[in-house]
């Protein structure tokens, strides 16, 4: 459970756990919301700025599914007790099949060590696969996590918000304002700012995403998720930043601390080929994962 992972108290410790049972440990970094390659996909004829913001955002996930594959960059920053840490990811994602492959890079630890290998993550409807997991998992084995059983629906557990889940969250948008037009990596984008309701998003989500989002709607203490979304002229989501927040559970006698997780997704290179082969059962680790 996302909240339970912060029970050990203290800002630094709270920021070290971004995954169920300590799946990913992080200790330092800074958020990156900017750039990202590719901006030469061209623009279409749809004047999204003239449409109702709720209509534009409600279509975003469907438009991405029509676009197919894309390249993606992610960052996830945790702030707790004055400590900020960030992990980053990069790879490709197919919005039609809702599968993707990302390489997740952990920051250096408090001692300055930077010998961690990147973690490979495979995303699929209802599942997250991780390789180079560490914590006693053999190098040639994958860890499989049922995302519908996670109390955050894997919105923050893996250190990466599933790209389709990030888009599906916009189906729960409310109180949206159009913040104007700007340019992102050479592409004209329209900026929308609002708050997504997890319950509303779960009800409106595609069948493949509904289980994980429903789990998040039940697991998070706050249903409201503020966001900033940037869509191009064709209504394709180019960038979205979500801000998840909840109260940690400190040690006995300590006050609960507010934990904020800012997840940023950048999409570009639409039409990119995406190949994801899920591990065979024999390649999935079923032993005990060491806590750390």
mmCIF file of N, CA and C in Angstrom, residues 78-149:
data_model
loop_
_atom_site.group_PDB
_atom_site.id
_atom_site.type_symbol
_atom_site.label_atom_id
_atom_site.label_comp_id
_atom_site.label_asym_id
_atom_site.label_seq_id
_atom_site.Cartn_x
_atom_site.Cartn_y
_atom_site.Cartn_z
ATOM 1 N N UNK A 78 9.479 12.622 -5.577
ATOM 2 C CA UNK A 78 8.820 12.495 -4.282
ATOM 3 C C UNK A 78 9.361 13.559 -3.344
ATOM 4 N N UNK A 79 8.471 14.227 -2.641
ATOM 5 C CA UNK A 79 8.868 15.215 -1.642
ATOM 6 C C UNK A 79 8.235 14.837 -0.321
ATOM 7 N N UNK A 80 9.075 14.674 0.717
ATOM 8 C CA UNK A 80 8.572 14.332 2.044
ATOM 9 C C UNK A 80 9.566 14.832 3.078
ATOM 10 N N UNK A 81 9.077 15.577 4.046
ATOM 11 C CA UNK A 81 9.927 16.041 5.123
ATOM 12 C C UNK A 81 11.115 16.848 4.664
ATOM 13 N N UNK A 82 10.975 17.611 3.590
ATOM 14 C CA UNK A 82 12.072 18.431 3.110
ATOM 15 C C UNK A 82 13.042 17.701 2.201
ATOM 16 N N UNK A 83 12.803 16.421 1.941
ATOM 17 C CA UNK A 83 13.674 15.631 1.072
ATOM 18 C C UNK A 83 13.000 15.412 -0.276
ATOM 19 N N UNK A 84 13.746 15.637 -1.351
ATOM 20 C CA UNK A 84 13.214 15.421 -2.694
ATOM 21 C C UNK A 84 14.092 14.413 -3.427
ATOM 22 N N UNK A 85 13.476 13.457 -4.065
ATOM 23 C CA UNK A 85 14.200 12.474 -4.868
ATOM 24 C C UNK A 85 13.454 12.256 -6.175
ATOM 25 N N UNK A 86 14.200 11.864 -7.210
ATOM 26 C CA UNK A 86 13.593 11.672 -8.527
ATOM 27 C C UNK A 86 14.141 10.426 -9.198
ATOM 28 N N UNK A 87 13.279 9.687 -9.866
ATOM 29 C CA UNK A 87 13.701 8.618 -10.759
ATOM 30 C C UNK A 87 13.145 8.919 -12.146
ATOM 31 N N UNK A 88 13.858 8.447 -13.159
ATOM 32 C CA UNK A 88 13.494 8.775 -14.538
ATOM 33 C C UNK A 88 13.355 7.514 -15.371
ATOM 34 N N UNK A 89 12.545 7.607 -16.405
ATOM 35 C CA UNK A 89 12.354 6.476 -17.287
ATOM 36 C C UNK A 89 12.308 6.914 -18.738
ATOM 37 N N UNK A 90 12.622 5.994 -19.628
ATOM 38 C CA UNK A 90 12.593 6.287 -21.062
ATOM 39 C C UNK A 90 12.331 5.002 -21.826
ATOM 40 N N UNK A 91 11.505 5.082 -22.868
ATOM 41 C CA UNK A 91 11.228 3.904 -23.670
ATOM 42 C C UNK A 91 10.127 4.152 -24.672
ATOM 43 N N UNK A 92 9.368 3.099 -24.978
ATOM 44 C CA UNK A 92 8.274 3.194 -25.939
ATOM 45 C C UNK A 92 7.014 2.576 -25.357
ATOM 46 N N UNK A 93 5.880 3.015 -25.895
ATOM 47 C CA UNK A 93 4.590 2.528 -25.389
ATOM 48 C C UNK A 93 3.604 2.457 -26.541
ATOM 49 N N UNK A 94 2.819 1.362 -26.575
ATOM 50 C CA UNK A 94 1.784 1.181 -27.594
ATOM 51 C C UNK A 94 0.421 1.393 -26.926
ATOM 52 N N UNK A 95 -0.249 2.458 -27.297
ATOM 53 C CA UNK A 95 -1.529 2.794 -26.673
ATOM 54 C C UNK A 95 -2.674 1.915 -27.166
ATOM 55 N N UNK A 96 -2.481 1.207 -28.260
ATOM 56 C CA UNK A 96 -3.525 0.298 -28.736
ATOM 57 C C UNK A 96 -3.583 -0.951 -27.870
ATOM 58 N N UNK A 97 -2.426 -1.510 -27.577
ATOM 59 C CA UNK A 97 -2.358 -2.730 -26.764
ATOM 60 C C UNK A 97 -2.119 -2.430 -25.287
ATOM 61 N N UNK A 98 -1.821 -1.174 -24.979
ATOM 62 C CA UNK A 98 -1.514 -0.739 -23.618
ATOM 63 C C UNK A 98 -0.348 -1.530 -23.043
ATOM 64 N N UNK A 99 0.681 -1.685 -23.864
ATOM 65 C CA UNK A 99 1.914 -2.342 -23.442
ATOM 66 C C UNK A 99 3.090 -1.421 -23.740
ATOM 67 N N UNK A 100 4.127 -1.528 -22.924
ATOM 68 C CA UNK A 100 5.286 -0.686 -23.133
ATOM 69 C C UNK A 100 6.525 -1.271 -22.497
ATOM 70 N N UNK A 101 7.651 -0.707 -22.870
ATOM 71 C CA UNK A 101 8.944 -1.121 -22.323
ATOM 72 C C UNK A 101 9.713 0.140 -21.957
ATOM 73 N N UNK A 102 10.092 0.255 -20.689
ATOM 74 C CA UNK A 102 10.783 1.439 -20.206
ATOM 75 C C UNK A 102 12.029 1.038 -19.434
ATOM 76 N N UNK A 103 13.058 1.870 -19.541
ATOM 77 C CA UNK A 103 14.257 1.705 -18.731
ATOM 78 C C UNK A 103 14.207 2.774 -17.646
ATOM 79 N N UNK A 104 14.216 2.347 -16.406
ATOM 80 C CA UNK A 104 14.077 3.250 -15.266
ATOM 81 C C UNK A 104 15.436 3.424 -14.599
ATOM 82 N N UNK A 105 15.863 4.668 -14.463
ATOM 83 C CA UNK A 105 17.172 4.984 -13.902
ATOM 84 C C UNK A 105 16.990 5.566 -12.509
ATOM 85 N N UNK A 106 17.659 4.949 -11.534
ATOM 86 C CA UNK A 106 17.588 5.415 -10.163
ATOM 87 C C UNK A 106 18.667 6.458 -9.902
ATOM 88 N N UNK A 107 18.422 7.369 -8.992
ATOM 89 C CA UNK A 107 19.430 8.379 -8.662
ATOM 90 C C UNK A 107 20.534 7.786 -7.801
ATOM 91 N N UNK A 108 21.614 8.542 -7.632
ATOM 92 C CA UNK A 108 22.677 8.105 -6.740
ATOM 93 C C UNK A 108 22.154 8.057 -5.317
ATOM 94 N N UNK A 109 22.755 7.199 -4.496
ATOM 95 C CA UNK A 109 22.289 7.098 -3.130
ATOM 96 C C UNK A 109 22.948 8.164 -2.250
ATOM 97 N N UNK A 110 22.594 8.152 -0.966
ATOM 98 C CA UNK A 110 23.057 9.205 -0.073
ATOM 99 C C UNK A 110 24.574 9.220 0.058
ATOM 100 N N UNK A 111 25.223 8.084 -0.161
ATOM 101 C CA UNK A 111 26.668 8.003 -0.051
ATOM 102 C C UNK A 111 27.374 8.359 -1.347
ATOM 103 N N UNK A 112 26.578 8.669 -2.384
ATOM 104 C CA UNK A 112 27.160 9.042 -3.660
ATOM 105 C C UNK A 112 27.388 7.885 -4.600
ATOM 106 N N UNK A 113 27.029 6.682 -4.181
ATOM 107 C CA UNK A 113 27.217 5.518 -5.045
ATOM 108 C C UNK A 113 26.292 5.591 -6.247
ATOM 109 N N UNK A 114 26.840 5.242 -7.396
ATOM 110 C CA UNK A 114 26.052 5.316 -8.622
ATOM 111 C C UNK A 114 26.276 4.052 -9.445
ATOM 112 N N UNK A 115 26.199 2.888 -8.770
ATOM 113 C CA UNK A 115 26.490 1.630 -9.440
ATOM 114 C C UNK A 115 25.242 0.807 -9.710
ATOM 115 N N UNK A 116 24.075 1.398 -9.518
ATOM 116 C CA UNK A 116 22.845 0.653 -9.785
ATOM 117 C C UNK A 116 22.613 0.548 -11.290
ATOM 118 N N UNK A 117 22.255 -0.634 -11.722
ATOM 119 C CA UNK A 117 21.901 -0.791 -13.129
ATOM 120 C C UNK A 117 20.467 -0.322 -13.336
ATOM 121 N N UNK A 118 20.173 0.175 -14.529
ATOM 122 C CA UNK A 118 18.786 0.573 -14.800
ATOM 123 C C UNK A 118 17.851 -0.615 -14.649
ATOM 124 N N UNK A 119 16.649 -0.355 -14.200
ATOM 125 C CA UNK A 119 15.619 -1.380 -14.083
ATOM 126 C C UNK A 119 14.789 -1.375 -15.360
ATOM 127 N N UNK A 120 14.613 -2.533 -15.953
ATOM 128 C CA UNK A 120 13.742 -2.652 -17.123
ATOM 129 C C UNK A 120 12.329 -2.961 -16.647
ATOM 130 N N UNK A 121 11.366 -2.179 -17.122
ATOM 131 C CA UNK A 121 9.974 -2.398 -16.759
ATOM 132 C C UNK A 121 9.153 -2.670 -18.020
ATOM 133 N N UNK A 122 8.358 -3.711 -17.953
ATOM 134 C CA UNK A 122 7.382 -4.005 -18.996
ATOM 135 C C UNK A 122 6.002 -3.698 -18.432
ATOM 136 N N UNK A 123 5.243 -2.894 -19.157
ATOM 137 C CA UNK A 123 3.905 -2.504 -18.730
ATOM 138 C C UNK A 123 2.878 -3.233 -19.579
ATOM 139 N N UNK A 124 1.874 -3.760 -18.924
ATOM 140 C CA UNK A 124 0.796 -4.465 -19.612
ATOM 141 C C UNK A 124 -0.482 -4.258 -18.806
ATOM 142 N N UNK A 125 -1.652 -4.431 -19.431
ATOM 143 C CA UNK A 125 -2.897 -4.270 -18.675
ATOM 144 C C UNK A 125 -2.919 -5.166 -17.438
ATOM 145 N N UNK A 126 -3.001 -4.544 -16.266
ATOM 146 C CA UNK A 126 -3.099 -5.303 -15.030
ATOM 147 C C UNK A 126 -1.806 -5.855 -14.487
ATOM 148 N N UNK A 127 -0.679 -5.564 -15.142
ATOM 149 C CA UNK A 127 0.580 -6.165 -14.693
ATOM 150 C C UNK A 127 1.771 -5.248 -14.920
ATOM 151 N N UNK A 128 2.749 -5.374 -14.040
ATOM 152 C CA UNK A 128 4.037 -4.698 -14.155
ATOM 153 C C UNK A 128 5.119 -5.742 -13.972
ATOM 154 N N UNK A 129 6.067 -5.818 -14.936
ATOM 155 C CA UNK A 129 7.192 -6.734 -14.864
ATOM 156 C C UNK A 129 8.469 -5.916 -14.702
ATOM 157 N N UNK A 130 9.358 -6.382 -13.804
ATOM 158 C CA UNK A 130 10.581 -5.642 -13.536
ATOM 159 C C UNK A 130 11.784 -6.581 -13.572
ATOM 160 N N UNK A 131 12.862 -6.125 -14.242
ATOM 161 C CA UNK A 131 14.110 -6.879 -14.297
ATOM 162 C C UNK A 131 15.242 -6.002 -13.769
ATOM 163 N N UNK A 132 16.277 -6.633 -13.218
ATOM 164 C CA UNK A 132 17.329 -5.921 -12.481
ATOM 165 C C UNK A 132 16.727 -5.285 -11.245
ATOM 166 N N UNK A 133 15.810 -5.987 -10.667
ATOM 167 C CA UNK A 133 15.085 -5.524 -9.491
ATOM 168 C C UNK A 133 15.970 -5.402 -8.267
ATOM 169 N N UNK A 134 16.998 -6.279 -8.164
ATOM 170 C CA UNK A 134 17.840 -6.272 -6.984
ATOM 171 C C UNK A 134 17.143 -6.938 -5.813
ATOM 172 N N UNK A 135 17.588 -6.640 -4.606
ATOM 173 C CA UNK A 135 16.971 -7.139 -3.373
ATOM 174 C C UNK A 135 16.836 -8.658 -3.366
ATOM 175 N N UNK A 136 17.881 -9.339 -3.843
ATOM 176 C CA UNK A 136 17.879 -10.789 -3.794
ATOM 177 C C UNK A 136 17.272 -11.472 -4.996
ATOM 178 N N UNK A 137 16.763 -10.720 -5.961
ATOM 179 C CA UNK A 137 16.179 -11.317 -7.166
ATOM 180 C C UNK A 137 17.307 -11.636 -8.154
ATOM 181 N N UNK A 138 17.401 -12.869 -8.639
ATOM 182 C CA UNK A 138 18.462 -13.217 -9.606
ATOM 183 C C UNK A 138 18.426 -12.301 -10.826
ATOM 184 N N UNK A 139 19.608 -12.053 -11.379
ATOM 185 C CA UNK A 139 19.726 -11.112 -12.494
ATOM 186 C C UNK A 139 18.917 -11.520 -13.721
ATOM 187 N N UNK A 140 18.724 -12.824 -13.901
ATOM 188 C CA UNK A 140 18.038 -13.278 -15.102
ATOM 189 C C UNK A 140 16.531 -13.473 -14.896
ATOM 190 N N UNK A 141 16.009 -13.036 -13.743
ATOM 191 C CA UNK A 141 14.601 -13.227 -13.440
ATOM 192 C C UNK A 141 13.831 -11.906 -13.432
ATOM 193 N N UNK A 142 12.540 -12.034 -13.707
ATOM 194 C CA UNK A 142 11.623 -10.903 -13.661
ATOM 195 C C UNK A 142 10.757 -10.993 -12.402
ATOM 196 N N UNK A 143 10.346 -9.853 -11.906
ATOM 197 C CA UNK A 143 9.345 -9.780 -10.844
ATOM 198 C C UNK A 143 8.037 -9.329 -11.482
ATOM 199 N N UNK A 144 6.956 -10.031 -11.192
ATOM 200 C CA UNK A 144 5.648 -9.647 -11.727
ATOM 201 C C UNK A 144 4.765 -9.119 -10.602
ATOM 202 N N UNK A 145 4.131 -7.976 -10.842
ATOM 203 C CA UNK A 145 3.242 -7.364 -9.859
ATOM 204 C C UNK A 145 1.857 -7.201 -10.482
ATOM 205 N N UNK A 146 0.850 -7.637 -9.778
ATOM 206 C CA UNK A 146 -0.538 -7.448 -10.205
ATOM 207 C C UNK A 146 -0.941 -6.023 -9.839
ATOM 208 N N UNK A 147 -1.046 -5.152 -10.832
ATOM 209 C CA UNK A 147 -1.313 -3.740 -10.539
ATOM 210 C C UNK A 147 -2.728 -3.500 -10.027
ATOM 211 N N UNK A 148 -3.647 -4.415 -10.307
ATOM 212 C CA UNK A 148 -5.010 -4.236 -9.799
ATOM 213 C C UNK A 148 -5.087 -4.540 -8.309
ATOM 214 N N UNK A 149 -4.020 -5.159 -7.765
ATOM 215 C CA UNK A 149 -3.987 -5.454 -6.336
ATOM 216 C C UNK A 149 -3.234 -4.389 -5.544
#
